Amino acid sequence: MGFAGRSIISLHDMTAADLEVIMDTSGRIKAGRETGFLQGRTIAVMFFEASTRTRLSFESAIQRSGGTVIGFANPASSSQSKGESFADTISTVTGYCDAMVIRHPVEGSARLASDIASVPVINAGDGANQHPTQTFLDLFTMKESFGRLEGLHIGMLGDLKYGRTVHSLATAMAMFGARMTFISPHTLQMPDMIKRELSQAGVSFREVRQPEEAGDDLDVLYVTRIQRERFGDPQEYESVAHSFRVTADTIRGLGGRVLVMHPLPRVDEIAEDVDRLPNAIYFRQAHNGIPTRQALLGLVTGGLS
Ligand code: NCD
């Protein structure tokens, strides 16, 4: 399926070929070979939940490609605060733009928006469910680093239960035949639904509790924050908070060549001494949010093909 007019809601709707198109297009943009492709297009960026990187990189991506941004960073400044329904907001804004980017705390909200809107909807994170554009920049960064995704061994560490970035990433890495090791406290394991999907696809994965148990052949250690805002019970959060911390010693213990990624924001799960190591690529990863989001917007609006 082509990209023009298409909503991007979940990795489950995508193929490896789709992901290759996004990575190739991002590479052309990063190399300066595509410009001005959002000229004359207006993109609505609507954030019903906190964000720094995703929102600002989308807005920067739109402006750098010649497009115009409308939207809000906080639902308190939208008519939701007057009691307007989500559906009515979407029915209205669809008439103001050529594509919309939505982040919302409720799982399934981006899918609902795409059912209502007549323009493409991009899911910028729906609750603990999916975060496809984070995965696009994660894949692009790995491919930039290793020249391939096939056969990489990736360790995903942290809150694998509520972390939407790792849910999208696991589905994507499975398409490229990656090996995965899931590293988390018992109560924050990767959801059964995703593990079942991987097993059915014949993808090999292991589950361990601490990074040291992941072996010495990891290519990537993908660290995530414990998603405090998704816990119903603050005590449950306290019982797992600070249960792991990646330090320079952890990296040495993993064989020294592993690349450390993180979708950010970081709380205390990566010590600052890691930042100085060549293994730490999380800020380059965050910066790759620009060409990958430019690529996606160009493709879904038909400005690029
Ligand atoms: C992530 C998110 O919002 O899911 N942040 C991001 O978009 N880079 C990760 C997180 O909040 O922990």
Tab-separated table of C-alpha atoms and ligand atoms in Angstrom:
chain	number	residue	atom	x	y	z
A	1	MET	CA	0.000	0.000	0.000
A	2	GLY	CA	1.276	3.500	-0.820
A	3	PHE	CA	1.547	6.195	1.823
A	4	ALA	CA	-0.422	9.110	0.330
A	5	GLY	CA	-3.609	9.654	2.333
A	6	ARG	CA	-2.769	6.909	4.800
A	7	SER	CA	-3.088	7.153	8.599
A	8	ILE	CA	-0.212	5.800	10.706
A	9	ILE	CA	-1.676	4.340	13.877
A	10	SER	CA	0.102	1.087	14.761
A	11	LEU	CA	3.070	-1.022	13.661
A	12	HIS	CA	0.546	-3.822	13.243
A	13	ASP	CA	-0.744	-2.053	10.114
A	14	MET	CA	2.723	-1.875	8.535
A	15	THR	CA	5.156	-4.105	6.653
A	16	ALA	CA	8.951	-4.263	6.538
A	17	ALA	CA	8.736	-2.721	3.048
A	18	ASP	CA	6.830	0.279	4.484
A	19	LEU	CA	9.514	0.742	7.112
A	20	GLU	CA	12.240	0.576	4.455
A	21	VAL	CA	10.481	3.339	2.503
A	22	ILE	CA	10.377	5.549	5.606
A	23	MET	CA	14.060	4.885	6.388
A	24	ASP	CA	15.201	5.485	2.794
A	25	THR	CA	13.179	8.708	2.554
A	26	SER	CA	14.564	9.881	5.919
A	27	GLY	CA	18.085	9.223	4.662
A	28	ARG	CA	17.490	11.343	1.538
A	29	ILE	CA	16.124	14.163	3.688
A	30	LYS	CA	18.988	13.973	6.188
A	31	ALA	CA	21.433	14.174	3.257
A	32	GLY	CA	19.685	17.370	2.084
A	33	ARG	CA	18.304	15.819	-1.124
A	34	GLU	CA	14.595	16.625	-0.499
A	35	THR	CA	13.356	20.074	0.500
A	36	GLY	CA	10.193	22.189	0.466
A	37	PHE	CA	7.840	19.224	0.089
A	38	LEU	CA	5.279	20.479	2.660
A	39	GLN	CA	4.968	23.876	0.951
A	40	GLY	CA	1.326	25.004	1.023
A	41	ARG	CA	0.328	22.271	3.492
A	42	THR	CA	-1.013	22.779	7.007
A	43	ILE	CA	-0.441	20.158	9.687
A	44	ALA	CA	-2.417	20.115	12.963
A	45	VAL	CA	-0.332	19.002	15.960
A	46	MET	CA	-2.648	18.230	18.869
A	47	PHE	CA	-1.162	17.079	22.146
A	48	PHE	CA	-3.528	15.951	24.885
A	49	GLU	CA	-0.560	14.653	26.916
A	50	ALA	CA	2.891	15.975	27.893
A	51	SER	CA	5.752	15.957	25.385
A	52	THR	CA	9.029	17.671	24.601
A	53	ARG	CA	10.742	15.751	21.792
A	54	THR	CA	7.807	14.384	19.849
A	55	ARG	CA	5.902	17.653	19.636
A	56	LEU	CA	8.856	19.948	19.066
A	57	SER	CA	10.460	17.657	16.507
A	58	PHE	CA	7.165	17.365	14.617
A	59	GLU	CA	6.788	21.153	14.625
A	60	SER	CA	10.378	21.668	13.561
A	61	ALA	CA	10.014	18.975	10.871
A	62	ILE	CA	6.931	20.706	9.435
A	63	GLN	CA	8.570	24.134	9.353
A	64	ARG	CA	11.834	22.819	7.910
A	65	SER	CA	9.869	21.219	5.066
A	66	GLY	CA	8.016	24.448	4.234
A	67	GLY	CA	4.703	23.551	5.919
A	68	THR	CA	2.566	25.441	8.428
A	69	VAL	CA	1.737	24.190	11.940
A	70	ILE	CA	-1.501	24.722	13.844
A	71	GLY	CA	-2.469	23.051	17.102
A	72	PHE	CA	-2.076	22.975	20.848
A	73	ALA	CA	0.396	21.559	23.333
A	74	ASN	CA	-2.082	21.181	26.128
A	75	PRO	CA	-5.799	20.263	26.099
A	76	ALA	CA	-6.432	22.955	28.717
A	77	SER	CA	-5.978	25.533	25.957
A	78	SER	CA	-8.426	23.742	23.617
A	79	SER	CA	-12.229	23.569	23.786
A	80	GLN	CA	-11.907	20.187	25.544
A	81	SER	CA	-11.704	22.375	28.659
A	82	LYS	CA	-15.226	23.647	27.815
A	83	GLY	CA	-16.512	20.078	27.635
A	84	GLU	CA	-16.196	19.454	23.893
A	85	SER	CA	-15.898	15.776	22.983
A	86	PHE	CA	-12.760	14.370	21.357
A	87	ALA	CA	-14.865	13.323	18.344
A	88	ASP	CA	-16.180	16.870	17.830
A	89	THR	CA	-12.662	18.314	18.097
A	90	ILE	CA	-11.443	15.904	15.390
A	91	SER	CA	-14.499	16.535	13.163
A	92	THR	CA	-13.677	20.232	13.302
A	93	VAL	CA	-9.901	20.203	12.917
A	94	THR	CA	-10.000	17.796	9.950
A	95	GLY	CA	-11.363	20.732	7.936
A	96	TYR	CA	-8.429	22.962	8.920
A	97	CYS	CA	-5.470	20.836	7.859
A	98	ASP	CA	-3.906	18.368	5.432
A	99	ALA	CA	-2.823	15.891	8.147
A	100	MET	CA	-3.031	15.662	11.923
A	101	VAL	CA	-0.633	14.454	14.584
A	102	ILE	CA	-2.267	13.372	17.845
A	103	ARG	CA	-0.964	12.334	21.243
A	104	HIS	CA	-3.549	11.231	23.786
A	105	PRO	CA	-3.472	9.298	27.090
A	106	VAL	CA	-6.280	6.931	26.035
A	107	GLU	CA	-5.360	3.787	24.077
A	108	GLY	CA	-7.185	3.619	20.765
A	109	SER	CA	-7.769	7.379	20.542
A	110	ALA	CA	-5.643	7.803	17.413
A	111	ARG	CA	-7.518	4.949	15.713
A	112	LEU	CA	-10.814	6.616	16.639
A	113	ALA	CA	-9.568	9.934	15.244
A	114	SER	CA	-8.590	8.236	11.968
A	115	ASP	CA	-12.112	6.809	11.664
A	116	ILE	CA	-13.546	10.330	11.955
A	117	ALA	CA	-11.012	12.459	10.079
A	118	SER	CA	-10.880	12.820	6.314
A	119	VAL	CA	-7.129	13.600	6.415
A	120	PRO	CA	-4.303	11.240	7.480
A	121	VAL	CA	-3.866	10.882	11.247
A	122	ILE	CA	-0.463	10.159	12.764
A	123	ASN	CA	-0.408	8.543	16.196
A	124	ALA	CA	2.180	10.350	18.323
A	125	GLY	CA	1.469	8.036	21.282
A	126	ASP	CA	-1.827	6.629	22.567
A	127	GLY	CA	-1.595	5.669	26.236
A	128	ALA	CA	0.514	2.564	26.823
A	129	ASN	CA	-0.333	1.189	23.389
A	130	GLN	CA	1.751	2.405	20.408
A	131	HIS	CA	4.249	5.119	19.419
A	132	PRO	CA	5.007	4.417	15.754
A	133	THR	CA	7.019	7.554	14.925
A	134	GLN	CA	9.389	6.847	17.827
A	135	THR	CA	9.983	3.436	16.265
A	136	PHE	CA	10.722	4.987	12.861
A	137	LEU	CA	13.469	7.138	14.354
A	138	ASP	CA	14.748	4.210	16.439
A	139	LEU	CA	15.015	1.987	13.356
A	140	PHE	CA	16.621	4.755	11.321
A	141	THR	CA	19.213	5.330	14.076
A	142	MET	CA	20.047	1.621	14.298
A	143	LYS	CA	20.358	1.293	10.547
A	144	GLU	CA	22.560	4.407	10.465
A	145	SER	CA	24.767	2.822	13.149
A	146	PHE	CA	24.993	-0.786	11.921
A	147	GLY	CA	24.110	-0.503	8.223
A	148	ARG	CA	21.379	-3.106	8.735
A	149	LEU	CA	18.623	-4.221	11.101
A	150	GLU	CA	18.599	-7.893	10.136
A	151	GLY	CA	19.918	-10.170	12.830
A	152	LEU	CA	20.671	-7.484	15.429
A	153	HIS	CA	20.401	-8.506	19.079
A	154	ILE	CA	18.494	-5.848	20.994
A	155	GLY	CA	17.949	-5.743	24.747
A	156	MET	CA	14.908	-3.758	25.860
A	157	LEU	CA	15.248	-2.665	29.470
A	158	GLY	CA	12.789	-1.056	31.864
A	159	ASP	CA	9.038	-0.638	31.822
A	160	LEU	CA	8.049	-3.074	29.111
A	161	LYS	CA	4.471	-3.262	30.381
A	162	TYR	CA	3.435	0.374	30.059
A	163	GLY	CA	6.138	1.610	27.655
A	164	ARG	CA	4.517	2.214	24.270
A	165	THR	CA	7.869	2.774	22.565
A	166	VAL	CA	8.992	-0.815	23.213
A	167	HIS	CA	5.623	-2.220	22.129
A	168	SER	CA	5.962	-0.615	18.703
A	169	LEU	CA	9.682	-1.397	18.534
A	170	ALA	CA	9.279	-5.123	19.322
A	171	THR	CA	6.721	-5.539	16.522
A	172	ALA	CA	9.001	-3.712	14.090
A	173	MET	CA	12.213	-5.540	15.030
A	174	ALA	CA	10.393	-8.851	14.581
A	175	MET	CA	9.872	-7.947	10.911
A	176	PHE	CA	13.656	-7.720	10.457
A	177	GLY	CA	14.511	-10.995	12.164
A	178	ALA	CA	16.109	-9.344	15.192
A	179	ARG	CA	16.799	-11.262	18.386
A	180	MET	CA	15.311	-9.672	21.475
A	181	THR	CA	16.057	-9.907	25.177
A	182	PHE	CA	13.471	-8.320	27.456
A	183	ILE	CA	14.948	-7.058	30.710
A	184	SER	CA	12.489	-5.892	33.371
A	185	PRO	CA	11.172	-6.406	36.878
A	186	HIS	CA	8.663	-9.267	36.926
A	187	THR	CA	5.671	-6.909	37.240
A	188	LEU	CA	6.728	-4.818	34.225
A	189	GLN	CA	7.220	-7.605	31.680
A	190	MET	CA	6.379	-7.305	27.998
A	191	PRO	CA	2.586	-7.907	27.638
A	192	ASP	CA	1.531	-11.477	26.800
A	193	MET	CA	-0.204	-10.243	23.665
A	194	ILE	CA	3.091	-9.066	22.171
A	195	LYS	CA	4.997	-12.153	23.314
A	196	ARG	CA	2.347	-14.344	21.719
A	197	GLU	CA	2.628	-12.370	18.484
A	198	LEU	CA	6.426	-12.850	18.472
A	199	SER	CA	6.154	-16.581	19.206
A	200	GLN	CA	3.639	-17.029	16.419
A	201	ALA	CA	5.983	-15.235	14.029
A	202	GLY	CA	8.835	-17.559	15.106
A	203	VAL	CA	10.884	-14.675	16.569
A	204	SER	CA	13.295	-15.653	19.309
A	205	PHE	CA	13.229	-13.725	22.594
A	206	ARG	CA	14.335	-14.236	26.187
A	207	GLU	CA	13.204	-12.598	29.409
A	208	VAL	CA	15.633	-11.694	32.201
A	209	ARG	CA	15.586	-9.370	35.234
A	210	GLN	CA	18.840	-7.373	35.022
A	211	PRO	CA	21.057	-6.128	32.154
A	212	GLU	CA	23.992	-8.293	33.342
A	213	GLU	CA	21.944	-11.376	32.455
A	214	ALA	CA	21.560	-10.337	28.807
A	215	GLY	CA	24.902	-11.877	27.755
A	216	ASP	CA	27.826	-10.163	26.040
A	217	ASP	CA	26.588	-10.076	22.443
A	218	LEU	CA	23.983	-7.301	22.643
A	219	ASP	CA	24.203	-4.812	19.768
A	220	VAL	CA	21.762	-2.356	21.360
A	221	LEU	CA	20.578	-1.780	24.909
A	222	TYR	CA	17.301	0.155	24.573
A	223	VAL	CA	16.593	1.674	27.983
A	224	THR	CA	13.178	3.026	29.010
A	225	ARG	CA	11.808	5.050	31.903
A	226	ILE	CA	9.317	3.537	34.326
A	227	GLN	CA	6.038	5.135	33.214
A	228	ARG	CA	4.943	6.535	36.568
A	229	GLU	CA	1.858	8.269	35.149
A	230	ARG	CA	0.373	4.936	34.008
A	231	PHE	CA	0.381	3.271	37.451
A	232	GLY	CA	-3.002	3.157	39.183
A	233	ASP	CA	-1.350	2.792	42.594
A	234	PRO	CA	1.607	5.033	43.640
A	235	GLN	CA	2.894	2.287	45.957
A	236	GLU	CA	3.091	-0.104	43.061
A	237	TYR	CA	5.277	2.488	41.306
A	238	GLU	CA	7.496	2.921	44.362
A	239	SER	CA	8.021	-0.838	44.551
A	240	VAL	CA	9.734	-0.869	41.124
A	241	ALA	CA	11.146	2.686	40.900
A	242	HIS	CA	14.963	2.748	40.885
A	243	SER	CA	15.107	-1.044	40.392
A	244	PHE	CA	17.792	-0.757	37.676
A	245	ARG	CA	20.418	1.770	36.615
A	246	VAL	CA	22.736	1.613	33.640
A	247	THR	CA	26.262	2.857	34.430
A	248	ALA	CA	29.609	2.794	32.620
A	249	ASP	CA	30.267	-0.463	34.522
A	250	THR	CA	27.086	-1.987	33.100
A	251	ILE	CA	28.343	-1.190	29.589
A	252	ARG	CA	31.726	-2.790	30.284
A	253	GLY	CA	29.928	-5.858	31.705
A	254	LEU	CA	27.958	-6.155	28.449
A	255	GLY	CA	31.177	-6.426	26.467
A	256	GLY	CA	31.839	-2.717	25.909
A	257	ARG	CA	30.607	-2.395	22.297
A	258	VAL	CA	26.826	-2.220	22.930
A	259	LEU	CA	25.102	0.991	21.777
A	260	VAL	CA	22.813	2.560	24.372
A	261	MET	CA	19.530	4.027	23.160
A	262	HIS	CA	16.654	5.657	25.073
A	263	PRO	CA	13.498	7.354	23.731
A	264	LEU	CA	13.933	9.960	26.522
A	265	PRO	CA	13.008	11.553	28.856
A	266	ARG	CA	15.420	9.876	31.252
A	267	VAL	CA	14.797	9.960	34.998
A	268	ASP	CA	17.597	8.057	36.743
A	269	GLU	CA	17.834	4.861	34.716
A	270	ILE	CA	21.031	5.883	32.869
A	271	ALA	CA	23.850	7.406	34.915
A	272	GLU	CA	25.333	10.610	33.483
A	273	ASP	CA	28.775	8.949	33.216
A	274	VAL	CA	27.355	6.932	30.308
A	275	ASP	CA	26.731	10.147	28.316
A	276	ARG	CA	30.457	10.599	27.711
A	277	LEU	CA	30.939	7.104	26.269
A	278	PRO	CA	30.833	6.587	22.491
A	279	ASN	CA	28.211	3.902	23.246
A	280	ALA	CA	25.625	6.560	24.187
A	281	ILE	CA	23.650	7.529	21.092
A	282	TYR	CA	20.388	8.734	22.661
A	283	PHE	CA	20.763	12.394	21.720
A	284	ARG	CA	21.616	11.567	18.094
A	285	GLN	CA	18.592	9.248	18.233
A	286	ALA	CA	16.362	12.142	19.426
A	287	HIS	CA	17.721	14.391	16.663
A	288	ASN	CA	16.816	11.779	14.059
A	289	GLY	CA	13.201	12.568	14.961
A	290	ILE	CA	13.461	15.457	12.505
A	291	PRO	CA	14.252	13.674	9.193
A	292	THR	CA	12.052	10.678	10.040
A	293	ARG	CA	9.025	12.858	10.874
A	294	GLN	CA	9.685	15.007	7.815
A	295	ALA	CA	9.734	11.823	5.737
A	296	LEU	CA	6.495	10.496	7.168
A	297	LEU	CA	4.621	13.773	6.725
A	298	GLY	CA	5.929	14.134	3.182
A	299	LEU	CA	4.774	10.615	2.344
A	300	VAL	CA	1.279	10.740	3.879
A	301	THR	CA	0.477	14.169	2.432
A	302	GLY	CA	1.714	13.116	-1.024
A	303	GLY	CA	4.409	15.813	-1.010
A	304	LEU	CA	7.009	13.041	-1.381
A	305	SER	CA	6.785	9.638	-2.980
B	1	NCD	C1	8.285	8.426	25.117
B	1	NCD	C2	6.765	8.429	25.147
B	1	NCD	O1	6.151	9.505	25.160
B	1	NCD	O2	6.231	7.335	25.122
B	1	NCD	N1	8.820	9.703	24.927
B	1	NCD	C3	9.052	10.125	23.646
B	1	NCD	O3	8.125	10.309	22.877
B	1	NCD	N2	10.339	10.230	23.247
B	1	NCD	C4	8.917	7.723	26.246
B	1	NCD	C5	8.558	8.120	27.658
B	1	NCD	O4	7.761	9.044	27.904
B	1	NCD	O5	9.114	7.503	28.556
